[in-house]
mmCIF file with all atom_site columns, C-alpha atoms in Angstrom:
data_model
loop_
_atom_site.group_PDB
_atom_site.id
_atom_site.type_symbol
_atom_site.label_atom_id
_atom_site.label_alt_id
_atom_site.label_comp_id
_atom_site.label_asym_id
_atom_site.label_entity_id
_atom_site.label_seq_id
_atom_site.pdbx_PDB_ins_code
_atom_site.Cartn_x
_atom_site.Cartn_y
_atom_site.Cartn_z
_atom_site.occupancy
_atom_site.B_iso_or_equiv
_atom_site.pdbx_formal_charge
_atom_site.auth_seq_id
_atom_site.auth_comp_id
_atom_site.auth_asym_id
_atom_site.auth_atom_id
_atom_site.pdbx_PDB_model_num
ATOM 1   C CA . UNK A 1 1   ? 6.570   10.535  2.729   1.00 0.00 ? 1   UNK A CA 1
ATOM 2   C CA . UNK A 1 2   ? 3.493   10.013  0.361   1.00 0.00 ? 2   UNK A CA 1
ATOM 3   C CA . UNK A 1 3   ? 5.456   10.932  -2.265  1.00 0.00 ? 3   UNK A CA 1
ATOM 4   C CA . UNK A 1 4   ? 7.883   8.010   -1.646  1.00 0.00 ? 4   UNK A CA 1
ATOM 5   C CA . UNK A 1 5   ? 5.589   5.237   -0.339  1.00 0.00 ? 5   UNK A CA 1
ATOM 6   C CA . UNK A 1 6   ? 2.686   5.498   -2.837  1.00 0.00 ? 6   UNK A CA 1
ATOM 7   C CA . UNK A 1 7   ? 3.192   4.440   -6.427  1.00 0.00 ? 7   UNK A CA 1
ATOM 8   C CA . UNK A 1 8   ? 1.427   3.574   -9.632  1.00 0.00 ? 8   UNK A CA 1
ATOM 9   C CA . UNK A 1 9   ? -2.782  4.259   -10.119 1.00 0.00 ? 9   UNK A CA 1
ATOM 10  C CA . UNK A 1 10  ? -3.434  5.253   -6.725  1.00 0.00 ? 10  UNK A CA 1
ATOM 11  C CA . UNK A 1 11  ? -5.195  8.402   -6.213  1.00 0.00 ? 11  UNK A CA 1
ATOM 12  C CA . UNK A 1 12  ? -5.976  9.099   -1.932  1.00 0.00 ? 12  UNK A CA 1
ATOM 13  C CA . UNK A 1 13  ? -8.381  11.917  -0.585  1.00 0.00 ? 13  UNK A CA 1
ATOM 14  C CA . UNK A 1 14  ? -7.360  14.053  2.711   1.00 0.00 ? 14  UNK A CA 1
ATOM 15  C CA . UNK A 1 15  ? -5.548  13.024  5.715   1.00 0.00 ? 15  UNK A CA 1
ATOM 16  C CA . UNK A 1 16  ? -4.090  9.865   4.367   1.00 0.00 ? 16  UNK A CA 1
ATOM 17  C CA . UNK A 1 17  ? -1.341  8.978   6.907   1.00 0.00 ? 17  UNK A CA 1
ATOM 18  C CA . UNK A 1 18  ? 1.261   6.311   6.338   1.00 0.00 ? 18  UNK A CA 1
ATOM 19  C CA . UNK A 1 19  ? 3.687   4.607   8.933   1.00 0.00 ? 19  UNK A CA 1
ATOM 20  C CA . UNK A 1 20  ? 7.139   4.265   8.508   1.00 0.00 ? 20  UNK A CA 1
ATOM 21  C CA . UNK A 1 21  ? 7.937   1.439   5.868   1.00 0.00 ? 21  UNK A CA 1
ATOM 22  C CA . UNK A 1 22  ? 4.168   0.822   4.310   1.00 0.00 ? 22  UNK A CA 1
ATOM 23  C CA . UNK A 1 23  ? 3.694   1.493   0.591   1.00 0.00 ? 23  UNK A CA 1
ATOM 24  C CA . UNK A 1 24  ? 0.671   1.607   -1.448  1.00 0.00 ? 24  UNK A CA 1
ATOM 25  C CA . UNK A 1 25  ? 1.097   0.399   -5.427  1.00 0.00 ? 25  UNK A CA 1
ATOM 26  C CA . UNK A 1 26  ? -1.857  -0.494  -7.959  1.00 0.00 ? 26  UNK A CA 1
ATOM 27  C CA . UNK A 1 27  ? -1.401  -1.321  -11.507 1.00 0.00 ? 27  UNK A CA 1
ATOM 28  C CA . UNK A 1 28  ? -4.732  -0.918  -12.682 1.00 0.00 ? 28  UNK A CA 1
ATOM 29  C CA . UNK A 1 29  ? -6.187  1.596   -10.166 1.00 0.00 ? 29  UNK A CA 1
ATOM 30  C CA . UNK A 1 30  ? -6.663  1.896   -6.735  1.00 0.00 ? 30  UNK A CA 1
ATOM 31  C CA . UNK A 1 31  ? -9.072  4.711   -4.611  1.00 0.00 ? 31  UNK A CA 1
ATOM 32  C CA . UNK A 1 32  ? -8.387  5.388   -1.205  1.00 0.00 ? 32  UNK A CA 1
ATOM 33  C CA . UNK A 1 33  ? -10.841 7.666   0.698   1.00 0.00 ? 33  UNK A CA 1
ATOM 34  C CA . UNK A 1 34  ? -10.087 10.381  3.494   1.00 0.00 ? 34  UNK A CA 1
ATOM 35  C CA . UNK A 1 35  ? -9.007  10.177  6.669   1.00 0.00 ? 35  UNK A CA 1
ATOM 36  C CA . UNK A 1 36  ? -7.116  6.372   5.943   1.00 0.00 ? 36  UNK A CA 1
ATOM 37  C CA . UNK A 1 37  ? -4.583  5.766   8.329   1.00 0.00 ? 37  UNK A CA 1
ATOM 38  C CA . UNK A 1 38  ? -1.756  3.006   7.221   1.00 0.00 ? 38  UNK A CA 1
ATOM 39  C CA . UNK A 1 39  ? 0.365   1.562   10.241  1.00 0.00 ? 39  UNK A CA 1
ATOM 40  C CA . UNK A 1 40  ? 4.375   0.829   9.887   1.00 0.00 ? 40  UNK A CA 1
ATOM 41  C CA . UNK A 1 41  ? 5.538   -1.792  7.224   1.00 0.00 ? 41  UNK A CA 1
ATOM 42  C CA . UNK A 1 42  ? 2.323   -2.396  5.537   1.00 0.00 ? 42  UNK A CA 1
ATOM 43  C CA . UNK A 1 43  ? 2.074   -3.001  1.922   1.00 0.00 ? 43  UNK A CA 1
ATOM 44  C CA . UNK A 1 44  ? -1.214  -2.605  -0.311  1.00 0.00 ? 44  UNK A CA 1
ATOM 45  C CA . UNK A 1 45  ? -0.524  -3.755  -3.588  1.00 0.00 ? 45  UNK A CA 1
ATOM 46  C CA . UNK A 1 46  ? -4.037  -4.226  -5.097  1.00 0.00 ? 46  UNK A CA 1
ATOM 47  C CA . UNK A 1 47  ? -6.871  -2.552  -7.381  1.00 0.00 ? 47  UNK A CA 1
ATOM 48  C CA . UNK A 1 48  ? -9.953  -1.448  -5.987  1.00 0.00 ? 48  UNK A CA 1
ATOM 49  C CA . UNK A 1 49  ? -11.196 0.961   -3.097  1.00 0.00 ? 49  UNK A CA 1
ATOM 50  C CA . UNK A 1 50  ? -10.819 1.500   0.588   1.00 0.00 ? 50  UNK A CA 1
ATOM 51  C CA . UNK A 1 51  ? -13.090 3.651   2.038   1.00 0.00 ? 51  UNK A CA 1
ATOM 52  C CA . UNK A 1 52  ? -13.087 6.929   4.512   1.00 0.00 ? 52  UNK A CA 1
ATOM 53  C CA . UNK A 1 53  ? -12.089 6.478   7.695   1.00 0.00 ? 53  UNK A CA 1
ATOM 54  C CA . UNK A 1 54  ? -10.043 2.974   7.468   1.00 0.00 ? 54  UNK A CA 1
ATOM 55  C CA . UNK A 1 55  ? -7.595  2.022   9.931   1.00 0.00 ? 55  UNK A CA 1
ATOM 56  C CA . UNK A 1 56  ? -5.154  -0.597  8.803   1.00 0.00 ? 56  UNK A CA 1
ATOM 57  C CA . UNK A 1 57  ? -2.809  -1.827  11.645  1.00 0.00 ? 57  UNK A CA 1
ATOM 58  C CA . UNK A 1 58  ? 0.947   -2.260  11.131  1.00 0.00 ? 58  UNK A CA 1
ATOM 59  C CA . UNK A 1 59  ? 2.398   -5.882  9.549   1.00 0.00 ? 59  UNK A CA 1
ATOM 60  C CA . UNK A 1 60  ? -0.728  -5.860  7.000   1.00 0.00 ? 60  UNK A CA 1
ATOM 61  C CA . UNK A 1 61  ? -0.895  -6.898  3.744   1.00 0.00 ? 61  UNK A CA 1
ATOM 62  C CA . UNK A 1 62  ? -3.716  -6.539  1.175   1.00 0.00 ? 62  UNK A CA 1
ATOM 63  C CA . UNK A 1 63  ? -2.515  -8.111  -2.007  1.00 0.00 ? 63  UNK A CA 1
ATOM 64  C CA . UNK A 1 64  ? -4.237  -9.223  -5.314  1.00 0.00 ? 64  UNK A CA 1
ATOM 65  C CA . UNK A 1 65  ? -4.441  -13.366 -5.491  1.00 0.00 ? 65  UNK A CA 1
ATOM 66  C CA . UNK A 1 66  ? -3.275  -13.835 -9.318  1.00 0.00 ? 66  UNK A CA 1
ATOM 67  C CA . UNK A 1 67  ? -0.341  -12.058 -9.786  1.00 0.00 ? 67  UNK A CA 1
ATOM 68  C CA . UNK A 1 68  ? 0.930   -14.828 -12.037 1.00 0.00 ? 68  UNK A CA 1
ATOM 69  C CA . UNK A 1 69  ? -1.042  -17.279 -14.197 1.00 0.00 ? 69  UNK A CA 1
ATOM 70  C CA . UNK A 1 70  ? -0.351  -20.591 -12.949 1.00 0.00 ? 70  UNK A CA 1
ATOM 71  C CA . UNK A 1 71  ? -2.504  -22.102 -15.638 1.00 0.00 ? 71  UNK A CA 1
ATOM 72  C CA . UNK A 1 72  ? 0.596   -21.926 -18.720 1.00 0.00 ? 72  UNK A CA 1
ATOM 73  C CA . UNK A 1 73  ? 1.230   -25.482 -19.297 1.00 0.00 ? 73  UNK A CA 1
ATOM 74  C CA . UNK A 1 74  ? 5.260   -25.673 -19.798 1.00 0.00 ? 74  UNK A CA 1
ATOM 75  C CA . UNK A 1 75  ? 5.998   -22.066 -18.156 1.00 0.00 ? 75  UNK A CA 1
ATOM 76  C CA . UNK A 1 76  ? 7.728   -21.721 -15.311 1.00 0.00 ? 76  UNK A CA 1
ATOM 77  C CA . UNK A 1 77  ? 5.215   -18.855 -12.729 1.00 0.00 ? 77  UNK A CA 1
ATOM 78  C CA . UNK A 1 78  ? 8.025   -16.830 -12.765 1.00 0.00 ? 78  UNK A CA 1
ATOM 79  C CA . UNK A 1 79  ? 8.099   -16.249 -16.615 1.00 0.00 ? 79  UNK A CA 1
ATOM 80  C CA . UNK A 1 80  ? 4.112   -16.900 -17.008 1.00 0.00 ? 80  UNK A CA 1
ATOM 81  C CA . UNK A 1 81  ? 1.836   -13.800 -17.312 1.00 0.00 ? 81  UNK A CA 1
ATOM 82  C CA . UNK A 1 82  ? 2.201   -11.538 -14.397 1.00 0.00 ? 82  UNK A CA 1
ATOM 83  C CA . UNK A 1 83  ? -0.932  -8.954  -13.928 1.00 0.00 ? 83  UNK A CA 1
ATOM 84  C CA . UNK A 1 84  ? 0.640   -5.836  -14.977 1.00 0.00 ? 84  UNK A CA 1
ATOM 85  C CA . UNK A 1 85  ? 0.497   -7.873  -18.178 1.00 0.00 ? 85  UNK A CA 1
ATOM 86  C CA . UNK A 1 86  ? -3.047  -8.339  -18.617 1.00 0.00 ? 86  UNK A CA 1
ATOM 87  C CA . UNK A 1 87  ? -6.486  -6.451  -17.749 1.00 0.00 ? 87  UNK A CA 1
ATOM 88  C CA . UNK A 1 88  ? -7.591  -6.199  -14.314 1.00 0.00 ? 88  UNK A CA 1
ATOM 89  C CA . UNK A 1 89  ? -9.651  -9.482  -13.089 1.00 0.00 ? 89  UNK A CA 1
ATOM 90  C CA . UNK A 1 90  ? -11.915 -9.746  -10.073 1.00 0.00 ? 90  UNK A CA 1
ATOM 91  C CA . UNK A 1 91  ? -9.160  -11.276 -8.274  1.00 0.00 ? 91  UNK A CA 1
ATOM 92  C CA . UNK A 1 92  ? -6.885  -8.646  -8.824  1.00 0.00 ? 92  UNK A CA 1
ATOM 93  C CA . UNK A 1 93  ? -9.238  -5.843  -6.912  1.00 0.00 ? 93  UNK A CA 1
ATOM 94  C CA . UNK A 1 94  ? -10.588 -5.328  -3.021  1.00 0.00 ? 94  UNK A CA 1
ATOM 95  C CA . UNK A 1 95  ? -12.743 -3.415  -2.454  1.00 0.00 ? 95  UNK A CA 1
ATOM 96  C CA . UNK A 1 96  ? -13.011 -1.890  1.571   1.00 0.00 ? 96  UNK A CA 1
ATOM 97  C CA . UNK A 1 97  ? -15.743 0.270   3.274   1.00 0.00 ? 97  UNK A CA 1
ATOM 98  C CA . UNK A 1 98  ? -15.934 3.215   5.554   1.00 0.00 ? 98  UNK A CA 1
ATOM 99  C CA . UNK A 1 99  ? -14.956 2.714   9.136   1.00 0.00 ? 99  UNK A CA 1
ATOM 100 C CA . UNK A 1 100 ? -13.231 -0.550  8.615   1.00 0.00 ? 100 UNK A CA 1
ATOM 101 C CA . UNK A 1 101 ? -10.444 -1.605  11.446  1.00 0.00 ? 101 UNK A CA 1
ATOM 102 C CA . UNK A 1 102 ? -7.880  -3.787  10.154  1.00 0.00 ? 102 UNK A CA 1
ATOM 103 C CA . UNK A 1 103 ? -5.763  -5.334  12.975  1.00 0.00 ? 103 UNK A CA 1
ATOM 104 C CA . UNK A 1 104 ? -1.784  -5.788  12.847  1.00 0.00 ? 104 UNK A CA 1
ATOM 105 C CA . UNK A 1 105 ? -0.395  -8.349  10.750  1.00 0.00 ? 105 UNK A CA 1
ATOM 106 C CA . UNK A 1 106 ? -3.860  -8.972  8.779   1.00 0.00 ? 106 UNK A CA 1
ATOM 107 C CA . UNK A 1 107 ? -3.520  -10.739 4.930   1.00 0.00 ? 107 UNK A CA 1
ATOM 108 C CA . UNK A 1 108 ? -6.251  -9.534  2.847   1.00 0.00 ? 108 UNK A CA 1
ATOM 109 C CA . UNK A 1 109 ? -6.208  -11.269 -0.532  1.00 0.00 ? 109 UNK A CA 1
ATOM 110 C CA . UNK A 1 110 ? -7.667  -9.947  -3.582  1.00 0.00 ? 110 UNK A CA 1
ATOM 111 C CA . UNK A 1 111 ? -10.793 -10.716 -4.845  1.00 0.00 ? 111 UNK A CA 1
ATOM 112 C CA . UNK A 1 112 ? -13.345 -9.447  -1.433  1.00 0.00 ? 112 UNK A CA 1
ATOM 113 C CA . UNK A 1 113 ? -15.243 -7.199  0.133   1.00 0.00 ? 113 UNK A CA 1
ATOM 114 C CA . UNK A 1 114 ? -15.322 -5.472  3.708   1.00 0.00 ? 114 UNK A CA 1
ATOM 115 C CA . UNK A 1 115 ? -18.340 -4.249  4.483   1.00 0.00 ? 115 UNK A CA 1
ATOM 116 C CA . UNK A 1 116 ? -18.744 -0.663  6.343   1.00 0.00 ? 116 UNK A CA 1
ATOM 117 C CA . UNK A 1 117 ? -18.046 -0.631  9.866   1.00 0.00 ? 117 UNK A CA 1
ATOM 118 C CA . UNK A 1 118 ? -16.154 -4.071  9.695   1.00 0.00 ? 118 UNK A CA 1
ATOM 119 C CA . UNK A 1 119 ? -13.519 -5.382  12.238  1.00 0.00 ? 119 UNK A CA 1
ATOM 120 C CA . UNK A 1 120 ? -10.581 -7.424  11.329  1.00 0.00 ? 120 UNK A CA 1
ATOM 121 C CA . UNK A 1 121 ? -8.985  -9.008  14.179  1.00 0.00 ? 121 UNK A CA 1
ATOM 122 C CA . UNK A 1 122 ? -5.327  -9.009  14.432  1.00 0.00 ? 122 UNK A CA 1
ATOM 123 C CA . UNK A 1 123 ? -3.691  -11.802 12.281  1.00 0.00 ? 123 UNK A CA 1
ATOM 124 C CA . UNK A 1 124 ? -7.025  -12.910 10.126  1.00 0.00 ? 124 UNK A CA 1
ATOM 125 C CA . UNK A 1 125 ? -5.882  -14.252 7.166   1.00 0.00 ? 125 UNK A CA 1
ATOM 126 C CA . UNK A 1 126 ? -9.602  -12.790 4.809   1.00 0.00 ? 126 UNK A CA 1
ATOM 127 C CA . UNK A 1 127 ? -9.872  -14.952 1.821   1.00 0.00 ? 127 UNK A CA 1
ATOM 128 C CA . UNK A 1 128 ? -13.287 -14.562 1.390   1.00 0.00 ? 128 UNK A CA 1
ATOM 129 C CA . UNK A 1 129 ? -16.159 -11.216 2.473   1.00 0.00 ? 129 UNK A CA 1
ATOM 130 C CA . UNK A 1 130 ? -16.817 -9.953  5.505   1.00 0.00 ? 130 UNK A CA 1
ATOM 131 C CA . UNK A 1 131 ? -20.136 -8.076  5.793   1.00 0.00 ? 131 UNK A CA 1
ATOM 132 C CA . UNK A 1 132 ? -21.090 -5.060  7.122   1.00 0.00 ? 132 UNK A CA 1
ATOM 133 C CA . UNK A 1 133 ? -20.467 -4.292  10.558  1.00 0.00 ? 133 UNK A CA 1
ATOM 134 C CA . UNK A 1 134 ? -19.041 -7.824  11.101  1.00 0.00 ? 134 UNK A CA 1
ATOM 135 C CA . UNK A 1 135 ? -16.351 -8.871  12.907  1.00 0.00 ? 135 UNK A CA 1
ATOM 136 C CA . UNK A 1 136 ? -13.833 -11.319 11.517  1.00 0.00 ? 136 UNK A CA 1
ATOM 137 C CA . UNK A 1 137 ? -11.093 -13.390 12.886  1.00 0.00 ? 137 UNK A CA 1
ATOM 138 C CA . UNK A 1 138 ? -8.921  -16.253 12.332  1.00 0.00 ? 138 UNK A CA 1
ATOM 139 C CA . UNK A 1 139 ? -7.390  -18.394 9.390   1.00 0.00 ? 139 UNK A CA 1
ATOM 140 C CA . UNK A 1 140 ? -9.511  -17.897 7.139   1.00 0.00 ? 140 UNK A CA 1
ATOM 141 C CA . UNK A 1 141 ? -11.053 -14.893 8.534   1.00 0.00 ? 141 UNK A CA 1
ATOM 142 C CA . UNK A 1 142 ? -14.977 -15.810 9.796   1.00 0.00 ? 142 UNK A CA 1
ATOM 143 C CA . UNK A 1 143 ? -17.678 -13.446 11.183  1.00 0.00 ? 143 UNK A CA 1
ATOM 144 C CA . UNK A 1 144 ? -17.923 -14.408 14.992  1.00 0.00 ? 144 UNK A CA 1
ATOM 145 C CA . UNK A 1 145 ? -20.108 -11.430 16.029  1.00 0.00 ? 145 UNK A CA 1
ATOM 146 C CA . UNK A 1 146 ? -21.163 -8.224  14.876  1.00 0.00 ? 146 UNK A CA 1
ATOM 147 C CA . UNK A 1 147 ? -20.631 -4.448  15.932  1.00 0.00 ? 147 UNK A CA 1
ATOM 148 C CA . UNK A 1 148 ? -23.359 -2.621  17.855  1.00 0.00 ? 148 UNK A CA 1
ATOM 149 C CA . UNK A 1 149 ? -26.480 -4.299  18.952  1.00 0.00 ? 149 UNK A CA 1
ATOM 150 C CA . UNK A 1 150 ? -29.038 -3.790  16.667  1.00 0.00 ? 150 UNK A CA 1
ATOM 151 C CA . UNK A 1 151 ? -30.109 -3.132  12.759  1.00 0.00 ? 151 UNK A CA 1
ATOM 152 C CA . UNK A 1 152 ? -31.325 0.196   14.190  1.00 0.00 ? 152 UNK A CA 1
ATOM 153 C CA . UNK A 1 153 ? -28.096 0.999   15.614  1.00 0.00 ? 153 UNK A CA 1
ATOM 154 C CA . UNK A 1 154 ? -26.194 -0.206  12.606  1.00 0.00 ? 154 UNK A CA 1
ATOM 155 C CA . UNK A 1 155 ? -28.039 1.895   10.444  1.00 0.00 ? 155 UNK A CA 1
ATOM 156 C CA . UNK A 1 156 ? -28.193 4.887   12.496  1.00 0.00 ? 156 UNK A CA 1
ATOM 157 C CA . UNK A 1 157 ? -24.275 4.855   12.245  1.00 0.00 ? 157 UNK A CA 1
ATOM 158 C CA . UNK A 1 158 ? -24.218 4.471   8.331   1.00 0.00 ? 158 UNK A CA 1
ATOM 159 C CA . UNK A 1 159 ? -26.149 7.150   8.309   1.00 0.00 ? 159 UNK A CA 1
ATOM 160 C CA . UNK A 1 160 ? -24.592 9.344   10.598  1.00 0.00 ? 160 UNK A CA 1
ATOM 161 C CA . UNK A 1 161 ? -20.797 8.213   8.289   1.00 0.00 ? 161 UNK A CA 1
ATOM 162 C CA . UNK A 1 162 ? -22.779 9.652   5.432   1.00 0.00 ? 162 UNK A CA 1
ATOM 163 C CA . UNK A 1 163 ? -23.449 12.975  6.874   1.00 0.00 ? 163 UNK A CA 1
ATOM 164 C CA . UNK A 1 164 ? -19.432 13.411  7.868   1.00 0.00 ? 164 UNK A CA 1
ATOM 165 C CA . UNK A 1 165 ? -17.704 16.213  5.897   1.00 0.00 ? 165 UNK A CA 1
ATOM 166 C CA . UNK A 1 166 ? -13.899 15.210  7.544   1.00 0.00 ? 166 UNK A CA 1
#
């Protein structure tokens, strides 16, 4: 199955699992860490990282935000400059910690980051970061509380992701 659903620069570490229908392509390069689960029908077509430990619901995309320049005066987007064109931009690239949930049917565009330990509730749309330990919903995605109770707590479980071998 990984053979047929992941394409291009991506290289994965152990235990990635990937639902029926989800691919994962990158142009420029994409890392994704161990123990990433991918639900059915999701597509990740983006530069960047996702980190050990990820689960990404089904329905989700994570997509770069400048695929074509719409800038060309006089060309038409679908014969301006397309990314696998050009170098890789900040807009191009996510970049995902440890532990993060994504929910079904979440949009992540390119150009943020997802703290460790993040939440993203089912159907956020993120257009912009999401820190640490945060949990995000809605359109666009916003930080309406945050996971476990304390700094202490939040720390101790970084720390305790860190010591993890599998």
């Amino acid at each position: 199955m990984r053979r047929i659903a992941v394409h291009g620069k991506v290289t994965h570490g152990l235990n990635l699992r990937l639902g029926r229908g989800s691919s994962i392509n990158s142009l420029h390069g994409l890392i994704v860490g161990d123990n990433v689960s991918l639900g059915q029908r999701s597509v990740i077509e983006v530069d960047g990282t996702i980190g050990d430990y990820c689960l990404i619901g089904r329905g989700v995309q994570i997509v770069g935000r400048a695929d074509h320049d719409t800038d060309q005066v006089g060309m038409p987007m679908a014969f301006s400059t397309w990314v696998g064109d050009r170098e890789n931009i900040p807009l191009d690239s996510v970049q995902i910690g440890r532990d993060v949930w994504i929910g079904g049917g979440v949009i992540v565009l390119g150009g943020v980051q997802i703290g460790d330990g993040a939440i993203i509730g089912a159907g956020a749309v993120v257009t912009k970061d999401v820190e640490s330990y945060g949990i995000a919903v809605g359109n666009p995605a916003r930080v309406v509380k945050h996971r476990f109770n304390s700094a202490e707590e939040r720390e101790s479980h970084s720390a305790a992701l860190r010591g993890r071998t599998g």
